[in-house]
PDB file of C-alpha atoms in Angstrom:
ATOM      1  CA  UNK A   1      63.379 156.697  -5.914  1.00  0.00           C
ATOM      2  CA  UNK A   2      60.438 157.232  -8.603  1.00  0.00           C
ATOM      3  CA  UNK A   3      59.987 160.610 -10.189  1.00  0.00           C
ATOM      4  CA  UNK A   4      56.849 162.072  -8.359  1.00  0.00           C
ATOM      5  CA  UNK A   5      56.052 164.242 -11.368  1.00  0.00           C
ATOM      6  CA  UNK A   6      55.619 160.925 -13.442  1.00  0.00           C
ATOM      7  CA  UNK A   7      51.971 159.627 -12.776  1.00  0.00           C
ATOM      8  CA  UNK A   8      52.401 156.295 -14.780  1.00  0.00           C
ATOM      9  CA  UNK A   9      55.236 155.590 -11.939  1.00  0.00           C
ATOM     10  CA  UNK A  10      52.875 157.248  -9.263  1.00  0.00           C
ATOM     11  CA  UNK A  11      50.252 155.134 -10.129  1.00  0.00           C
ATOM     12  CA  UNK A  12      51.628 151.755 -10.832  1.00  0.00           C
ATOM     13  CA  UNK A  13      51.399 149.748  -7.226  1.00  0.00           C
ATOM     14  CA  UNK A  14      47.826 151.200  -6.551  1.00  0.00           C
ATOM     15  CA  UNK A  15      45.317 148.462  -7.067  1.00  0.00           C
ATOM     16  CA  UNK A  16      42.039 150.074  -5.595  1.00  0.00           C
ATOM     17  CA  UNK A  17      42.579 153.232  -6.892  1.00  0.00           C
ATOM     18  CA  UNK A  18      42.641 155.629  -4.106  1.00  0.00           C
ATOM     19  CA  UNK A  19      44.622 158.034  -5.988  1.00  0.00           C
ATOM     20  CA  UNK A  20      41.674 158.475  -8.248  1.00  0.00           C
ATOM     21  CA  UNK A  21      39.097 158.537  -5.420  1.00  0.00           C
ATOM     22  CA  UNK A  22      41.810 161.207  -3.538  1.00  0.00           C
ATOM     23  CA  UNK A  23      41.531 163.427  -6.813  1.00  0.00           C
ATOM     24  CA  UNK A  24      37.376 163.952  -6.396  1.00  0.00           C
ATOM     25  CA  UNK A  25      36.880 167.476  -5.005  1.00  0.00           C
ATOM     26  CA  UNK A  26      33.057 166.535  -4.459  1.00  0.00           C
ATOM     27  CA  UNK A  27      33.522 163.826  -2.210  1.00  0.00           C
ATOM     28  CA  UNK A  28      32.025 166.000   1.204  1.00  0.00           C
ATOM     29  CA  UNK A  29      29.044 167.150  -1.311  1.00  0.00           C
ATOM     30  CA  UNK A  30      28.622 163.048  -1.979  1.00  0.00           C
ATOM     31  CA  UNK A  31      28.599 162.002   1.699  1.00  0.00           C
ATOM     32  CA  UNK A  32      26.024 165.258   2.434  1.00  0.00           C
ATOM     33  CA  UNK A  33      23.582 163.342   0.131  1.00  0.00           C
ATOM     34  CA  UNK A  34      24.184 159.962   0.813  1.00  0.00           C
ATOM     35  CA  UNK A  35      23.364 161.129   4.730  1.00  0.00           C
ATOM     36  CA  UNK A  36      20.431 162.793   3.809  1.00  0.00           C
ATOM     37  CA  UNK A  37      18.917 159.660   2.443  1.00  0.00           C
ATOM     38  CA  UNK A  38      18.905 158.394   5.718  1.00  0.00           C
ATOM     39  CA  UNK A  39      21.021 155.352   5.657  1.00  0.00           C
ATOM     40  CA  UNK A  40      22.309 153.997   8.553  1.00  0.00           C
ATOM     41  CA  UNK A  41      25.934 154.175   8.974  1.00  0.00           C
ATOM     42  CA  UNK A  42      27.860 151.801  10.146  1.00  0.00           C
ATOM     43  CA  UNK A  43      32.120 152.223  10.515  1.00  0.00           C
ATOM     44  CA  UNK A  44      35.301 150.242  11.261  1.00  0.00           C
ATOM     45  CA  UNK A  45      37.133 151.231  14.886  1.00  0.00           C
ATOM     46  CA  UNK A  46      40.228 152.433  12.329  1.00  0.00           C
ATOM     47  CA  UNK A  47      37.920 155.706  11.744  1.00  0.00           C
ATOM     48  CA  UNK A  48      36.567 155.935  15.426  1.00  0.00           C
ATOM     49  CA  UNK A  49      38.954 159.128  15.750  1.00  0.00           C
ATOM     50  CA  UNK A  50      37.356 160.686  12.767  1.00  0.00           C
ATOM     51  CA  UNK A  51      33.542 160.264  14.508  1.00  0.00           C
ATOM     52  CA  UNK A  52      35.598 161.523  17.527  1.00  0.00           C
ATOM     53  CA  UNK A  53      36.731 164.739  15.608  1.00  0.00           C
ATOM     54  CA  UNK A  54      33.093 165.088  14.082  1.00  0.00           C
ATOM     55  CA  UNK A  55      31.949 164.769  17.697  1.00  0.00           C
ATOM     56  CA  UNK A  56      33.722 167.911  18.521  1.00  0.00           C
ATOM     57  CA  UNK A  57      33.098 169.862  15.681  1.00  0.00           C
ATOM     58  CA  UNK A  58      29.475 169.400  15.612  1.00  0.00           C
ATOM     59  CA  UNK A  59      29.410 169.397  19.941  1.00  0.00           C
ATOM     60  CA  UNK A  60      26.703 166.051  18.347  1.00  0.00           C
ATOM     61  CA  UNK A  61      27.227 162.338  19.850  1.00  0.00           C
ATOM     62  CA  UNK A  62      27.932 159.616  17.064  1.00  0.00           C
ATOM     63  CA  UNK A  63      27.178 155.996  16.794  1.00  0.00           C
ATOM     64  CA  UNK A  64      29.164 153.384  17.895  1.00  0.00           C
ATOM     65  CA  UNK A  65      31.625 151.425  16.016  1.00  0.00           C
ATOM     66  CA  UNK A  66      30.393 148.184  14.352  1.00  0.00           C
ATOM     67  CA  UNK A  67      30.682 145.232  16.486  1.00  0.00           C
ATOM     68  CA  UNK A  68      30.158 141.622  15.456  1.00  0.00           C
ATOM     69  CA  UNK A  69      30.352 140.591  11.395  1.00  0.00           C
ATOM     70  CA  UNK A  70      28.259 143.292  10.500  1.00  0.00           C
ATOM     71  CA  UNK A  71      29.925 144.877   7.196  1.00  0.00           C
ATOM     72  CA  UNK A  72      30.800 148.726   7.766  1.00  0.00           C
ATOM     73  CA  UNK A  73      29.802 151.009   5.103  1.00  0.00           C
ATOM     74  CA  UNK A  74      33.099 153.431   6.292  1.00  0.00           C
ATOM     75  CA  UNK A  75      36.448 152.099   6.780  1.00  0.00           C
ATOM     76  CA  UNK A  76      39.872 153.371   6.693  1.00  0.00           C
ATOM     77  CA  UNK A  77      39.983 152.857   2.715  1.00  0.00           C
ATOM     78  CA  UNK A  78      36.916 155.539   2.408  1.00  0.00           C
ATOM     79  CA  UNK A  79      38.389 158.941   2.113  1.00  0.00           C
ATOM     80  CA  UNK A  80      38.592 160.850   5.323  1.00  0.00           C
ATOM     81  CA  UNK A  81      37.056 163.701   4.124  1.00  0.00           C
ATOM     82  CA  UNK A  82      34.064 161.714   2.586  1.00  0.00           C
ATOM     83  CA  UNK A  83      33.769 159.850   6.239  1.00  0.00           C
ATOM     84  CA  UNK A  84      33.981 162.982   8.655  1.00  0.00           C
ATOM     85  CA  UNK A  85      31.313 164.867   6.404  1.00  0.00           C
ATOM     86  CA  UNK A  86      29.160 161.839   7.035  1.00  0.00           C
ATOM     87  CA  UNK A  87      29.641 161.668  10.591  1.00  0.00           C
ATOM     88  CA  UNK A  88      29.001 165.310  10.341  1.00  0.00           C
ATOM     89  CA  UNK A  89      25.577 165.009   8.111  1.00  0.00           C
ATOM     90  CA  UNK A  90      24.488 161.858   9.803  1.00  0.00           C
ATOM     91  CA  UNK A  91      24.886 163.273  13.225  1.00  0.00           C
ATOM     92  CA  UNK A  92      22.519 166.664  12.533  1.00  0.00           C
ATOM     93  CA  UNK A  93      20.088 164.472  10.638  1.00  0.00           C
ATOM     94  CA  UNK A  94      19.609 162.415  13.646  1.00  0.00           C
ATOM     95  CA  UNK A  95      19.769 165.148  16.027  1.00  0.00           C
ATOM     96  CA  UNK A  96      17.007 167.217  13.429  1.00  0.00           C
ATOM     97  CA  UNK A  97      19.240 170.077  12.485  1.00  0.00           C
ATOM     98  CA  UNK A  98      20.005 171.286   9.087  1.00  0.00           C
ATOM     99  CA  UNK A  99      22.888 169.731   7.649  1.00  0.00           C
ATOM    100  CA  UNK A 100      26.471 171.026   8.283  1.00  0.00           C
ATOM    101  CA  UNK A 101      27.535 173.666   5.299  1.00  0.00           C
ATOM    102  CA  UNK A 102      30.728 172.788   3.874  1.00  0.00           C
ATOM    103  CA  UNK A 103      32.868 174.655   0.412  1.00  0.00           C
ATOM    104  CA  UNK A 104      36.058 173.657  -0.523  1.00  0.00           C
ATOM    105  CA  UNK A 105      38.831 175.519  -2.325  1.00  0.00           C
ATOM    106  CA  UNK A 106      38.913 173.109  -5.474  1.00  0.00           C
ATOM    107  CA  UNK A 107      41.872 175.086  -7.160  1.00  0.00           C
ATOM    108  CA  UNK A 108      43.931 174.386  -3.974  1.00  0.00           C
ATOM    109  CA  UNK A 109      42.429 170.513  -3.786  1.00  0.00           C
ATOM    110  CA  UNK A 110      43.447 169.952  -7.802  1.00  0.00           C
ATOM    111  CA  UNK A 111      46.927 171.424  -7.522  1.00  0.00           C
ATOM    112  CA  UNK A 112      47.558 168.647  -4.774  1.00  0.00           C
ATOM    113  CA  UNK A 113      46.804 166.235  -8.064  1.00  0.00           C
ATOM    114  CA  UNK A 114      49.802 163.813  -9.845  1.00  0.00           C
ATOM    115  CA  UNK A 115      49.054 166.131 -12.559  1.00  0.00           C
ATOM    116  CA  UNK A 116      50.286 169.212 -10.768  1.00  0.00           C
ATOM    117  CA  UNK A 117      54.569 169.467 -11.158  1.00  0.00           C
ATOM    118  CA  UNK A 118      56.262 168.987  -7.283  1.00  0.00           C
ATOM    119  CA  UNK A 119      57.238 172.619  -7.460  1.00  0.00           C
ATOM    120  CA  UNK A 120      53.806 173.788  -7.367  1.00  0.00           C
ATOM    121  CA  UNK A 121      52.628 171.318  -5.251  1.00  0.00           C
ATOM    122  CA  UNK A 122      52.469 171.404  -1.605  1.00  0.00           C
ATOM    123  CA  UNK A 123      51.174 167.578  -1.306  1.00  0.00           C
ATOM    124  CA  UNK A 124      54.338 166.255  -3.329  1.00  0.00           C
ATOM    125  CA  UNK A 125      56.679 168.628  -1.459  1.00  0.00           C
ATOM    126  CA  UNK A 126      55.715 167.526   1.715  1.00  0.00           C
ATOM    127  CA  UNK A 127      56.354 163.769   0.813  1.00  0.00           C
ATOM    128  CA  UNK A 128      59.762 164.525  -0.340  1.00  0.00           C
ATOM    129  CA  UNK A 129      60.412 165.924   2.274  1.00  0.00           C
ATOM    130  CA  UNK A 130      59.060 163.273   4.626  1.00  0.00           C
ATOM    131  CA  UNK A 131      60.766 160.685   2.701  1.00  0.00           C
ATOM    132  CA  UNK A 132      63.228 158.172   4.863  1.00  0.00           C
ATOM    133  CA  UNK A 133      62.333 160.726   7.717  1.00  0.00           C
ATOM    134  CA  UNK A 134      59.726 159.801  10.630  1.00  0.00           C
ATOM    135  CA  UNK A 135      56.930 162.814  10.816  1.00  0.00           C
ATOM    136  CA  UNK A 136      56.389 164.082  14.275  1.00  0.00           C
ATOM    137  CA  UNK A 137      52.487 165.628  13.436  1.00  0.00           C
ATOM    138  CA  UNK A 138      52.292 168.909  15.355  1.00  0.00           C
ATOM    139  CA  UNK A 139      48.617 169.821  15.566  1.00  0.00           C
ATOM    140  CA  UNK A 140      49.059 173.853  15.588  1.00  0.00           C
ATOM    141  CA  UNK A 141      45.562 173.944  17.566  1.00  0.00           C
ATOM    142  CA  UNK A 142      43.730 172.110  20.389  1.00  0.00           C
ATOM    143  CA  UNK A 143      40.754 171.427  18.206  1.00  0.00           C
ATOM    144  CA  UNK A 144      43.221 169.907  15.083  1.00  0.00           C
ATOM    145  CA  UNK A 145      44.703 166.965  17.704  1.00  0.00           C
ATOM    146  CA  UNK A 146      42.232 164.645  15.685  1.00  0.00           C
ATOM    147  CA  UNK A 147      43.164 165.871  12.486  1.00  0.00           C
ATOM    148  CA  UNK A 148      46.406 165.099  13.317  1.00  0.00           C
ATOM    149  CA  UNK A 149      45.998 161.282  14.227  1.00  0.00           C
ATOM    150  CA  UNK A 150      44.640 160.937  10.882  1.00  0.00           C
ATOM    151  CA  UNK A 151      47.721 162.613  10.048  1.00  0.00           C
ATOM    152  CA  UNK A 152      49.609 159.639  11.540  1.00  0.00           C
ATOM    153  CA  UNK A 153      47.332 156.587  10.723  1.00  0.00           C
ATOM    154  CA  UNK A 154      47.475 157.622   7.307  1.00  0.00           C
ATOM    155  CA  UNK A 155      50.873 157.749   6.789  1.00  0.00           C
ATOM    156  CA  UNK A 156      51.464 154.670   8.855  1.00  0.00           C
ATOM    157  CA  UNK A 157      48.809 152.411   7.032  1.00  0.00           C
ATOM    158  CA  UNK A 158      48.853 153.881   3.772  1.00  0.00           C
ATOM    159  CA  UNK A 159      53.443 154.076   3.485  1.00  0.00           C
ATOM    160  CA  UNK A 160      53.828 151.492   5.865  1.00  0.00           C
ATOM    161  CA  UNK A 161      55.927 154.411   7.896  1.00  0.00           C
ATOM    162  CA  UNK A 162      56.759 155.323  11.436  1.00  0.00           C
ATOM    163  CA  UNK A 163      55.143 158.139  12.629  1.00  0.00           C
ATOM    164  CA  UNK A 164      54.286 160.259  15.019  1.00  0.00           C
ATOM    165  CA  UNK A 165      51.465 163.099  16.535  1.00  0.00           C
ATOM    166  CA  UNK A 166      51.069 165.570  19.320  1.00  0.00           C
ATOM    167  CA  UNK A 167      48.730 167.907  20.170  1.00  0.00           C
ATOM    168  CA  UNK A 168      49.645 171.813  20.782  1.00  0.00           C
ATOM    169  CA  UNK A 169      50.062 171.291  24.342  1.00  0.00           C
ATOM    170  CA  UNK A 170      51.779 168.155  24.353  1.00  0.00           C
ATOM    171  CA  UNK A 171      54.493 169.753  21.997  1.00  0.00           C
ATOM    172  CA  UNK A 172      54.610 172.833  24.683  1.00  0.00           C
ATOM    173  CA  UNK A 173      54.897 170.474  27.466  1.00  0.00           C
ATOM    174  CA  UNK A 174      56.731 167.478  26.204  1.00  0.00           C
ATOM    175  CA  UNK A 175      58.139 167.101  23.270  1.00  0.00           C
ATOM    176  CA  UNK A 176      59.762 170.727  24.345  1.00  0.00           C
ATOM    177  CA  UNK A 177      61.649 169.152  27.028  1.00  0.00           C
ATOM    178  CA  UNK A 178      63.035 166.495  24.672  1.00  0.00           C
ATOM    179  CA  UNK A 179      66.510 166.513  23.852  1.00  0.00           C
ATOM    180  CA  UNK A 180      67.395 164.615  21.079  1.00  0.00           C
ATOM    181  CA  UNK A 181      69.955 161.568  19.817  1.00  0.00           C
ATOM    182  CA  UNK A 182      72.576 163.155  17.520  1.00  0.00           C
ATOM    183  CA  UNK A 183      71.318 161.356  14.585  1.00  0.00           C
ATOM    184  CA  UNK A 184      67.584 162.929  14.859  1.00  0.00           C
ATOM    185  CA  UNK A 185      67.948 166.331  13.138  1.00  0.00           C
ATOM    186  CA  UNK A 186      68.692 164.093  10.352  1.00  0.00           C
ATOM    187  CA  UNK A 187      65.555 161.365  11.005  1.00  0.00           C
ATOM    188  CA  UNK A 188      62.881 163.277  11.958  1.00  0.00           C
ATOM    189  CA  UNK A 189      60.856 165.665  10.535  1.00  0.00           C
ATOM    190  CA  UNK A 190      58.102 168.219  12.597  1.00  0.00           C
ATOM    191  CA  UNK A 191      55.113 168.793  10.487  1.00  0.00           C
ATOM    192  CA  UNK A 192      52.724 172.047  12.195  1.00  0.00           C
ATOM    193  CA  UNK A 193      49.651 171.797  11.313  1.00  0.00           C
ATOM    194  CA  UNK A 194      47.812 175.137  10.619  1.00  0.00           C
ATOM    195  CA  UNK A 195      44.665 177.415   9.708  1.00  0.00           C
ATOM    196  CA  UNK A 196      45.759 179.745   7.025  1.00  0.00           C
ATOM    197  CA  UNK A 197      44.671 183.500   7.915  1.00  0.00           C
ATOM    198  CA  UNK A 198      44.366 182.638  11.636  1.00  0.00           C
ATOM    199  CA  UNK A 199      47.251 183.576  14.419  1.00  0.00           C
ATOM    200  CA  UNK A 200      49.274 181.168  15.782  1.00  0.00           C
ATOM    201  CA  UNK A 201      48.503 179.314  19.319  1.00  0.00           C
ATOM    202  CA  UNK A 202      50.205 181.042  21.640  1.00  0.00           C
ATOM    203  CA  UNK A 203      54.050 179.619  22.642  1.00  0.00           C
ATOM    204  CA  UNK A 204      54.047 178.288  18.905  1.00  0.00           C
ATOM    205  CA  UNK A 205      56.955 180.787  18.011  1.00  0.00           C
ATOM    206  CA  UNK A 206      58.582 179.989  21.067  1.00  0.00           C
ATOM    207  CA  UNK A 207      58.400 176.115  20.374  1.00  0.00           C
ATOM    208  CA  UNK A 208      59.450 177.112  16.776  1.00  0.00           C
ATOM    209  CA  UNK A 209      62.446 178.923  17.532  1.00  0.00           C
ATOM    210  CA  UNK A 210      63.652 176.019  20.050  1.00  0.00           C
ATOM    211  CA  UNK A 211      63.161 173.027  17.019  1.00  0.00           C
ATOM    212  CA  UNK A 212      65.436 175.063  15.178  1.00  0.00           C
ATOM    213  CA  UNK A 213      67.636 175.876  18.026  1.00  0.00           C
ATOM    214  CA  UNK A 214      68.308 172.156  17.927  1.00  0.00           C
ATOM    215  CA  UNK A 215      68.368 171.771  14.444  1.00  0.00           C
ATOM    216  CA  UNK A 216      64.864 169.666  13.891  1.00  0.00           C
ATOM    217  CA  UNK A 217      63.586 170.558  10.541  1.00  0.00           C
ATOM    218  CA  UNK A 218      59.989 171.616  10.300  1.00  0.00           C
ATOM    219  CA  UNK A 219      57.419 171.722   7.689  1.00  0.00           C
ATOM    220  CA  UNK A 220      54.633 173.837   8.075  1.00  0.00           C
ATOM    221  CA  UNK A 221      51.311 172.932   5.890  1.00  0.00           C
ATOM    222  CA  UNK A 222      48.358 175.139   6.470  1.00  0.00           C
ATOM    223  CA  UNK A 223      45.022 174.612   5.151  1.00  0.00           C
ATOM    224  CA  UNK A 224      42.225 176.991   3.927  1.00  0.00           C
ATOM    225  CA  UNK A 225      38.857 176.786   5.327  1.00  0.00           C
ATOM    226  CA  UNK A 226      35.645 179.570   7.099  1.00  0.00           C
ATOM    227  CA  UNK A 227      35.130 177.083   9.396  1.00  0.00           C
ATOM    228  CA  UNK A 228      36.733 174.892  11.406  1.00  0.00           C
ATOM    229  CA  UNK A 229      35.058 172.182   9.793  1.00  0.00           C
ATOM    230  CA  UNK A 230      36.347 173.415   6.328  1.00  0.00           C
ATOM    231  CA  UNK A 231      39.915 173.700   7.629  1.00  0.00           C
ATOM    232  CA  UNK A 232      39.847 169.655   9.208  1.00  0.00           C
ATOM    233  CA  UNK A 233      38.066 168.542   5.088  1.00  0.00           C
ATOM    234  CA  UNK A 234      40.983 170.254   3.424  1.00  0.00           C
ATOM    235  CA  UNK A 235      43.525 168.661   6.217  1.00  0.00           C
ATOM    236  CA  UNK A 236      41.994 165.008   5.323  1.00  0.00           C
ATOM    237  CA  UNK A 237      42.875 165.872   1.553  1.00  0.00           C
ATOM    238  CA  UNK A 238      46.281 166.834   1.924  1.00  0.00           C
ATOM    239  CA  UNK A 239      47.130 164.254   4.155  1.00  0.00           C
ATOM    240  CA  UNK A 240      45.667 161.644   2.550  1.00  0.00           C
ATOM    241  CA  UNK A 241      47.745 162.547  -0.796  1.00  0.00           C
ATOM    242  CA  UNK A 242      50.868 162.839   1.019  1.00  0.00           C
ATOM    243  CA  UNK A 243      50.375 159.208   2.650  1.00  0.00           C
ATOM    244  CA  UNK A 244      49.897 158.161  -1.105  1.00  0.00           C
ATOM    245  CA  UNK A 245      52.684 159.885  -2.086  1.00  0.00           C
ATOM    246  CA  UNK A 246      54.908 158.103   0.508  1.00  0.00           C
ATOM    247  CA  UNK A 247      53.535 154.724  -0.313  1.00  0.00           C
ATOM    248  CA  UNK A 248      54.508 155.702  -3.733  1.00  0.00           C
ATOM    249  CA  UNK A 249      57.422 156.926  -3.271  1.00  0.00           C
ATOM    250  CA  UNK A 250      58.360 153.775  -0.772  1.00  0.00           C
ATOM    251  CA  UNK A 251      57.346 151.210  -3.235  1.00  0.00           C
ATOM    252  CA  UNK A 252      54.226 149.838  -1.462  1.00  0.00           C
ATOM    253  CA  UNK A 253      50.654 149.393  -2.199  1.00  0.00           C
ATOM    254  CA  UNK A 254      48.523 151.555  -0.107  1.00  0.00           C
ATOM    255  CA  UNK A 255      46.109 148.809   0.368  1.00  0.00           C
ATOM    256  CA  UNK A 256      48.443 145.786   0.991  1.00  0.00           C
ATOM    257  CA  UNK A 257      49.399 146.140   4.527  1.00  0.00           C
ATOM    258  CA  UNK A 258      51.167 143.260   4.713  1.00  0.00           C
ATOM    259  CA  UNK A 259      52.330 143.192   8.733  1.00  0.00           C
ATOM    260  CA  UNK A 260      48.547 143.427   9.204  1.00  0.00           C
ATOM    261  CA  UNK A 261      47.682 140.119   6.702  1.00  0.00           C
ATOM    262  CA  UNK A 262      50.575 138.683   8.904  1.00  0.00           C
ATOM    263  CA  UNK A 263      49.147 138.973  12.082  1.00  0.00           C
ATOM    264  CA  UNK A 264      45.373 138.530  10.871  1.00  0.00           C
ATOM    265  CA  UNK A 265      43.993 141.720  11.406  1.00  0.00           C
ATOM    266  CA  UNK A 266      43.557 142.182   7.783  1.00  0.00           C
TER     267      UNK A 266
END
């Protein structure tokens, strides 16, 4: 396994860069401009569940995916964060509303950064942890069950790893029920999804207290943010470093996707 704190190993099977694009703290302050240009947008079906997030967010419709040859100006290699703000933007420019207001923490985005050490570095934690496990993406909200499909595309396209996501109520419901194969406390890996300095969804404690009951380790990540809106851009950051992380970390280039080549759908 490479050494995560060493970001010539980090970086070495990373052809397009998307560490370096995952490192820009001003990438929803970039897609607020380009929007307000008025540019039409135009975006692969791989990101039609971030326009569905933006969709509830902004309570705006979005466009449709592109159909045909027509090149898409988004597609799963643009950040997430950059494509929901411009969704977002897009969205209230069309509708003639001001555009959506959006801060992020930069000292929390930077010390998600190869540069920052694993131990003070939530991003790098999480992937070690994740590592030879399969993620089961608890969104700790209603509202984050889009977040967390990103979650799982990421780490699925990005690490070429199984993974998996379910909503608040489909962890209540479901995945509560679920008794698990002797060898799962030791493959899996449930990863809550949270708002920091909000309480927790009601049951959540419950659920909490049966994973450990039955010995399923859980990770819980929370994310700062006013808004809601705030909270999903910081998600998108952190999960998009961790999927880099894990392709790192499993020897792959994030942008190779081989099975895909294989079966022509890349």
């Amino acid at each position: 396994m490479i050494d995560l704190d060493d970001p010539q190993q980090v970086r070495q099977l990373d052809r397009l860069g998307l560490q370096r694009v995952a490192a820009d703290p001003h990438l929803p302050e970039q897609a607020l401009g380009a929007a307000a240009a008025g540019d039409p947008i135009t975006y692969a079906p791989e990101v039609a569940g971030l326009a569905r997030l933006a969709a509830e967010l902004s309570a705006l419709p979005m466009p449709a995916p592109t159909t045909g040859d027509a090149p898409s100006t988004l597609t799963f290699d643009t950040h997430p964060a950059y494509t929901l703000a411009t969704f977002l933007a897009s969205s209230a420019r069309m509708a003639g509303g001001p555009p959506p207001q959006l801060s992020v923490n930069r000292t929390w985005l930077h010390a998600l950064r190869p540069e920052t050490p694993a131990a003070a570095n939530m991003a790098k934690q999480a992937a070690l942890r994740l590592y030879q496990h399969v993620p089961l993406i608890w969104s700790g909200a209603p509202w984050l069950e889009g977040v967390g499909e990103e979650w799982r595309l990421r780490i699925l396209y990005y690490a070429e790893s199984a993974a998996l996501a379910a909503g608040s109520e489909g962890m209540q419901r479901l995945w509560s029920m679920a008794r698990f194969p002797n060898f799962w406390p030791n493959g899996v890996v449930v990863v809550h999804l949270a708002e920091q300095e909000r309480p927790a969804v009601p049951g959540s404690e419950a659920l909490a207290a049966i994973l450990a009951a039955r010995r399923i380790h859980r990770l819980e990540l929370a994310a700062p943010g006013a808004t809601r809106t705030e909270v999903a851009i910081h998600h998108l950051y952190l999960a998009n470093w961790i999927a880099l992380y894990l392709a790192a970390l499993y020897q792959v280039d994030p942008a190779d996707r081989v099975p895909l080549q294989l079966l022509g759908l890349a």
